[in-house]
Amino acid sequence: MTYDTGTRTGIDIDALRARIPALRAGVAHFDGPGGTQTPTPVVEAITHALSNPLSVRGSVAPGEINAETIVRDFRLAMADLLGAETAGIVVGRSATQLTYDFSRVLARGWAPGDEVIVSRLDHDANIRPWVQAAGQAGAVVRWADFDPATGELPVTSIGALLTDRTRLVTVTAASNLIGTRPDVTAIADLVHRAGALLYVDGVHLAAHAFVDVTALGADFFVCSPYKFFGPHHGVLAASPGLLETLRPDKLAPSTDAVPERFELGTLPYEALAGTRAAVDFLADLAPDTPDTPGTAQDRRTRLRSAFAAIEVHETALRERAEEAMSQLDGVTQHSRAALRTPTLLLTFDNHEATDAYHFLARSRIHAPAGSFYALEASRHLGLGTAGGLRVGLSPYNNADDIERLTAALSAFLRS
Ligand SMILES: Cc1ncc(COP(=O)(O)O)c(C=O)c1O
């Protein structure tokens, strides 16, 4: 399946699927927001890292040089993916761990009466660490609410909470529950005018859109490569200058250089090799451009074009899925924001979402049910802790997946 993007050819979805061995098992995967299936080049990069000499980073033995090269190439790749500086790319075990670490180090500069703004649209990973850190510092937490009817988080909902005591605002770049993409650039503008910092959860967005951390105005941007074809770890991007101002706890012999200052212990070299391969895999999705010798495009340019094509494909599939769901009786769709990722949240008039999840699994369709740790958002939508059935689209989903989902859900609703 190929979508034509106008001036160029779109992504060849069949070729993309052929490079992801897990898809051969025949399961229709709608669990991309929980983690994507892994392409062969990523598997091979991990194997390659572990099949060759690999030692603690250094410049003498082959294994040391291999580790050093892997870390350098990883930072270059993530800098290309996010539009960041290599010296501002921090490795973590997960986005949650990085956010906890940064909440503790940032909170050291907070005094009683300072204020922190969190949003109810966010995954708990970008709420609870800040609430707990604020509690320990005696800082006040202010909650920005989204509109449950539209799914929108208006810029004004944050703007109205800013005061001269605001030290930090945290917001998601895209909701992992209902896909809403707030206007982060406009939020950043207000936050910076108030003299505060902005911490952006880009975990869900980075799988679906071309990211430019500078254009977004994110002082901190966290994401997780396992959501965009890579292995399971987290990455944080910030300007090296800002990182220099922060003093995390660290071991005495470990380097104080940025970004290593924030990376506790030995890095997961094989995972970093996998993430570099995932970024290259994404860049390789860039539709073919005219074959002019000597005009090889750089990776960031190819990433921009790849994500433009991914958005065309995912939007077309999302519209198809939403149209199909709207034809089914008794289905409520909660993903309604004007700008959103291809992530549908469904509930059913006379059935539990968790029953749908189990029913679909018996037809080899994986669309899990829950709140997906976006607990505040689920409650604010009136869905309590149960949440709904999440149908998350990824670049490898195709029309056949949507047809299987629609037929199986239709059978479920009749059951
Ligand atoms: C929007 C969002 N933020 C944060 C997280 C947590 O990421 P990690 O598993 O890397 O801690 C997730 C995971 O699903 C997420 O979707």
XYZ file of C-alpha atoms and ligand atoms in Angstrom:
431
model
C 0.000 0.000 0.000
C 1.450 3.346 -1.042
C 0.071 6.801 -0.295
C 0.942 9.504 -2.757
C 2.052 12.680 -1.000
C 1.714 14.817 -4.126
C 5.172 15.825 -5.220
C 6.773 12.605 -3.999
C 5.840 8.987 -3.626
C 4.550 7.920 -0.204
C 5.722 5.119 2.064
C 5.646 1.575 0.717
C 3.804 -0.005 3.658
C 4.169 -3.569 2.375
C 7.956 -3.139 2.166
C 7.973 -1.575 5.633
C 5.987 -4.493 7.068
C 8.331 -6.995 5.428
C 11.192 -5.535 7.478
C 9.415 -6.177 10.794
C 9.662 -9.904 11.569
C 7.198 -9.875 14.499
C 4.378 -8.934 12.107
C 4.714 -12.347 10.451
C 2.948 -13.846 13.466
C -0.250 -12.444 11.945
C -1.366 -10.268 14.855
C -2.878 -6.898 13.935
C -0.995 -4.584 16.286
C -2.840 -1.550 17.603
C -0.572 -1.295 20.636
C 2.030 1.044 19.101
C 1.472 3.679 21.844
C 2.621 1.003 24.287
C 5.610 0.116 22.111
C 6.210 -0.641 18.436
C 7.311 -3.936 16.924
C 10.994 -4.062 16.018
C 12.495 -3.861 12.510
C 15.275 -6.244 11.442
C 17.992 -3.527 11.179
C 17.405 -2.651 14.842
C 17.693 -6.301 15.877
C 20.837 -6.607 13.774
C 22.426 -3.492 15.255
C 21.891 -4.871 18.766
C 23.311 -8.249 17.740
C 26.247 -6.563 16.022
C 27.069 -4.539 19.130
C 27.078 -7.667 21.282
C 28.832 -9.892 18.731
C 31.896 -7.677 18.556
C 34.348 -6.585 21.242
C 32.464 -4.344 23.647
C 34.118 -2.890 26.739
C 33.755 0.148 28.952
C 34.108 3.303 26.838
C 37.677 4.327 26.105
C 40.170 4.898 23.321
C 42.705 2.077 23.651
C 41.237 -1.428 23.185
C 38.891 -2.311 20.268
C 36.005 -2.944 22.669
C 36.503 0.493 24.249
C 36.525 2.172 20.875
C 33.401 0.264 19.797
C 31.531 1.419 22.896
C 32.698 5.001 22.373
C 31.584 4.890 18.742
C 28.171 3.480 19.650
C 27.551 6.261 22.179
C 28.707 8.963 19.757
C 26.586 7.610 16.900
C 23.574 7.287 19.189
C 23.826 10.933 20.294
C 24.256 12.074 16.680
C 21.156 10.109 15.666
C 18.977 11.403 18.504
C 20.192 14.952 17.877
C 19.088 14.530 14.239
C 15.740 13.088 15.285
C 14.914 15.868 17.740
C 16.767 18.856 16.301
C 18.902 18.969 19.441
C 22.606 19.264 20.215
C 24.524 16.024 20.734
C 25.869 17.294 24.069
C 22.286 17.756 25.223
C 21.186 14.126 24.671
C 20.855 12.269 27.994
C 20.343 8.481 28.198
C 18.025 7.006 30.794
C 16.407 3.671 31.567
C 12.989 5.120 30.710
C 11.212 8.445 30.326
C 9.763 7.872 33.771
C 13.192 7.449 35.350
C 14.581 10.516 33.563
C 11.621 12.620 34.673
C 12.010 11.488 38.278
C 15.728 12.323 38.129
C 15.107 15.757 36.624
C 12.251 16.504 39.012
C 14.583 15.938 41.951
C 17.414 18.033 40.576
C 15.146 20.889 39.459
C 13.250 20.900 42.754
C 16.475 21.679 44.584
C 16.100 25.200 43.271
C 12.488 25.563 44.458
C 11.449 27.350 47.638
C 8.215 27.133 49.639
C 5.551 29.115 47.786
C 7.078 28.524 44.344
C 4.631 27.093 41.844
C 4.634 24.212 39.378
C 1.975 23.676 36.698
C 1.074 20.159 35.568
C -1.610 19.146 33.075
C -4.395 16.634 33.574
C -3.911 15.488 29.972
C -0.544 13.943 30.792
C 0.704 10.418 31.411
C 1.405 10.047 35.119
C 5.145 9.986 34.327
C 4.917 13.731 33.677
C 2.671 14.439 36.683
C 3.520 12.402 39.763
C 7.303 13.074 39.852
C 6.534 16.820 39.824
C 3.733 16.608 42.379
C 5.965 14.640 44.729
C 8.996 16.889 44.180
C 6.845 19.978 44.733
C 5.461 18.470 47.936
C 8.954 17.912 49.266
C 10.043 21.460 48.368
C 6.892 23.086 49.768
C 5.981 24.289 46.277
C 2.376 24.676 45.131
C 1.012 22.481 42.310
C -1.472 24.035 39.894
C -3.509 21.836 37.553
C -4.235 22.759 33.927
C -7.426 21.064 32.733
C -8.337 19.900 29.262
C -11.910 20.000 27.971
C -13.285 16.455 28.187
C -15.861 17.223 25.488
C -13.317 18.273 22.867
C -10.124 16.746 24.224
C -8.417 20.141 23.791
C -5.903 21.578 26.239
C -6.173 25.295 25.429
C -3.044 27.410 25.749
C -5.070 29.689 28.028
C -5.653 26.848 30.496
C -1.945 27.068 31.268
C -1.565 30.802 30.655
C -4.214 31.544 33.277
C -2.208 29.683 35.932
C 1.161 31.366 35.344
C 2.339 33.770 38.046
C 5.648 35.325 38.970
C 6.131 32.357 41.319
C 5.852 29.749 38.524
C 9.140 27.887 38.227
C 8.193 25.047 35.923
C 5.410 23.968 33.578
C 5.119 20.364 32.443
C 2.970 19.339 29.509
C 2.618 16.521 27.045
C 3.307 17.111 23.367
C 0.670 14.449 22.628
C -1.676 12.489 24.871
C -1.033 8.751 24.873
C -4.718 8.243 25.798
C -6.644 10.391 23.302
C -3.921 11.713 20.990
C -4.467 15.443 21.665
C -1.509 17.543 20.521
C -1.508 20.796 22.522
C 0.062 23.900 20.996
C 3.399 23.459 22.779
C 5.080 26.343 20.951
C 2.435 28.818 22.136
C 2.574 27.373 25.658
C 6.378 27.695 25.650
C 6.100 31.320 24.654
C 3.870 32.129 27.644
C 5.948 30.016 30.014
C 9.170 31.731 29.023
C 7.621 35.186 29.260
C 6.737 34.290 32.837
C 10.379 33.348 33.456
C 9.640 29.640 33.980
C 10.978 26.464 32.374
C 9.006 24.015 30.209
C 9.374 20.225 30.537
C 7.730 18.436 27.608
C 6.715 14.770 27.515
C 7.354 13.839 23.900
C 7.050 10.079 24.372
C 3.847 9.730 22.363
C 4.507 12.538 19.863
C 7.986 11.419 18.791
C 6.502 8.268 17.224
C 4.205 10.255 14.951
C 5.639 13.672 14.110
C 8.831 15.431 13.137
C 10.181 17.037 16.288
C 12.177 20.242 16.577
C 12.833 20.877 20.243
C 13.978 24.427 19.592
C 10.927 25.333 17.525
C 8.725 23.727 20.201
C 10.399 25.847 22.866
C 10.909 22.808 25.104
C 13.602 23.371 27.708
C 13.480 19.638 28.383
C 12.023 17.051 25.985
C 11.783 13.426 26.989
C 11.010 10.457 24.738
C 11.374 6.671 24.568
C 12.877 4.911 21.520
C 10.773 1.774 22.045
C 7.786 3.830 20.851
C 9.469 4.504 17.489
C 10.984 1.137 16.489
C 13.880 1.193 18.967
C 14.769 -0.700 22.126
C 13.501 -0.077 25.638
C 15.159 2.959 27.188
C 14.556 6.694 27.563
C 16.170 9.826 26.138
C 16.056 13.423 27.316
C 17.079 16.409 25.199
C 17.961 19.815 26.643
C 20.424 22.523 25.765
C 23.917 21.731 27.086
C 24.014 25.217 28.625
C 20.907 24.513 30.696
C 22.226 21.090 31.721
C 25.450 22.760 32.925
C 23.434 24.705 35.495
C 22.035 21.531 37.124
C 23.859 19.484 39.731
C 22.459 15.939 40.103
C 23.776 13.494 42.684
C 26.528 11.410 41.144
C 29.446 9.170 42.050
C 32.780 10.845 42.881
C 34.894 9.180 40.144
C 32.317 9.613 37.353
C 32.747 12.502 34.954
C 31.084 15.831 35.650
C 30.860 16.586 31.935
C 27.475 17.214 30.333
C 25.522 15.098 29.429
C 27.325 12.223 31.222
C 26.760 13.984 34.555
C 23.134 12.787 34.391
C 23.839 9.233 33.180
C 24.380 7.021 36.184
C 26.584 3.968 35.683
C 27.530 2.134 32.513
C 25.352 2.898 29.509
C 23.272 0.203 27.717
C 25.523 0.212 24.642
C 23.587 -2.450 22.738
C 20.325 -0.532 23.232
C 21.973 2.674 22.058
C 23.177 0.873 18.926
C 19.586 -0.252 18.387
C 18.256 3.269 18.790
C 20.723 4.614 16.252
C 19.457 1.945 13.841
C 15.829 2.886 14.629
C 16.500 6.518 13.700
C 18.142 5.380 10.458
C 15.186 3.093 9.803
C 12.842 6.070 10.199
C 15.022 8.232 7.929
C 14.977 5.448 5.326
C 11.174 5.755 5.189
C 11.672 9.083 3.426
C 9.953 8.775 0.081
C 12.240 8.674 -2.922
C 13.427 12.043 -4.107
C 14.801 12.624 -7.635
C 17.976 10.651 -8.070
C 20.477 13.455 -8.642
C 24.079 12.402 -8.052
C 25.836 14.346 -5.332
C 22.604 15.480 -3.676
C 22.419 12.864 -0.939
C 20.227 14.355 1.749
C 21.326 14.550 5.332
C 19.556 12.398 7.898
C 17.538 15.218 9.454
C 16.193 16.269 6.069
C 15.214 12.673 5.337
C 13.578 12.409 8.768
C 11.493 15.483 8.012
C 10.306 13.972 4.754
C 9.772 10.535 6.352
C 7.538 11.976 9.083
C 5.579 13.998 6.521
C 4.845 10.720 4.734
C 4.109 8.905 8.018
C 1.569 11.610 8.907
C -0.150 11.267 5.530
C -0.394 7.496 5.927
C -1.469 7.559 9.572
C -4.034 10.318 9.047
C -5.610 8.446 6.131
C -5.815 5.273 8.242
C -7.118 7.147 11.271
C -9.917 8.703 9.227
C -10.769 5.280 7.839
C -10.823 3.768 11.340
C -12.890 6.614 12.788
C -15.399 6.362 9.967
C -15.679 2.594 10.494
C -16.115 3.007 14.269
C -18.796 5.653 13.740
C -20.832 3.074 11.789
C -20.912 0.718 14.792
C -23.803 1.159 17.235
C -23.029 2.014 20.831
C -19.389 3.053 20.346
C -18.125 6.352 21.790
C -14.920 7.829 20.398
C -13.079 10.034 22.880
C -10.223 11.248 20.631
C -11.593 14.485 19.248
C -8.979 17.255 19.365
C -8.460 19.194 16.136
C -4.782 18.263 16.045
C -4.175 14.710 17.221
C -2.124 11.584 16.712
C -3.758 8.446 15.215
C -4.704 7.163 18.672
C -8.363 6.309 19.222
C -9.935 5.711 22.624
C -13.239 3.838 22.533
C -15.884 2.921 25.083
C -19.061 0.911 24.530
C -22.634 1.483 25.696
C -23.320 -2.055 26.845
C -19.911 -3.672 27.093
C -16.710 -3.242 29.072
C -13.618 -2.151 27.139
C -11.625 -4.883 28.822
C -14.035 -7.509 27.411
C -13.459 -6.048 23.952
C -9.701 -6.300 24.502
C -9.996 -10.018 25.360
C -12.448 -10.699 22.534
C -10.163 -9.027 19.969
C -7.123 -10.899 21.262
C -8.902 -14.177 20.420
C -9.015 -12.917 16.809
C -5.306 -12.048 16.932
C -5.975 -8.324 17.177
C -4.064 -6.530 19.895
C -5.837 -3.385 21.099
C -5.429 -3.209 24.884
C -7.842 -1.560 27.316
C -7.035 0.663 30.294
C -6.026 4.174 31.273
C -2.447 3.562 30.124
C -1.117 5.498 33.120
C -2.898 8.628 31.902
C -4.897 8.248 35.083
C -5.863 11.897 35.570
C -6.973 12.151 31.941
C -9.046 8.986 32.177
C -10.782 10.259 35.309
C -11.327 13.694 33.771
C -13.012 12.013 30.801
C -15.361 10.304 33.255
C -13.826 6.898 32.575
C -12.381 6.368 36.056
C -9.434 4.016 36.316
C -10.870 1.640 33.693
C -10.255 3.953 30.730
C -11.199 2.526 27.374
C -10.063 0.448 24.426
C -7.062 2.104 22.802
C -6.614 1.671 19.055
C -3.179 3.095 18.395
C -2.004 3.259 14.804
C 1.638 2.929 13.799
C 3.352 3.368 10.430
C 3.112 -0.388 9.790
C -0.675 -0.596 10.162
C -2.641 -1.035 6.947
C -6.222 -1.067 5.656
C -6.443 -4.807 6.260
C -5.765 -4.237 9.976
C -8.637 -1.732 10.118
C -10.979 -4.127 8.330
C -10.126 -6.944 10.733
C -10.644 -4.636 13.715
C -13.993 -3.392 12.423
C -15.306 -6.889 11.695
C -14.163 -8.220 15.076
C -15.585 -5.268 17.019
C -18.844 -5.601 15.168
C -18.984 -9.284 16.194
C -18.086 -8.331 19.776
C -20.907 -5.787 19.964
C -23.368 -8.442 18.803
C -22.098 -10.932 21.410
C 3.021 9.898 26.878
C 3.875 8.964 27.674
N 4.694 9.487 28.606
C 5.507 8.715 29.354
C 5.504 7.348 29.214
C 6.429 6.529 30.044
O 7.507 6.125 29.235
P 8.594 5.119 29.806
O 8.003 3.758 29.710
O 9.789 5.289 28.894
O 8.885 5.521 31.199
C 4.651 6.751 28.272
C 4.586 5.293 28.142
O 3.641 4.735 27.644
C 3.832 7.588 27.486
O 3.004 7.082 26.554
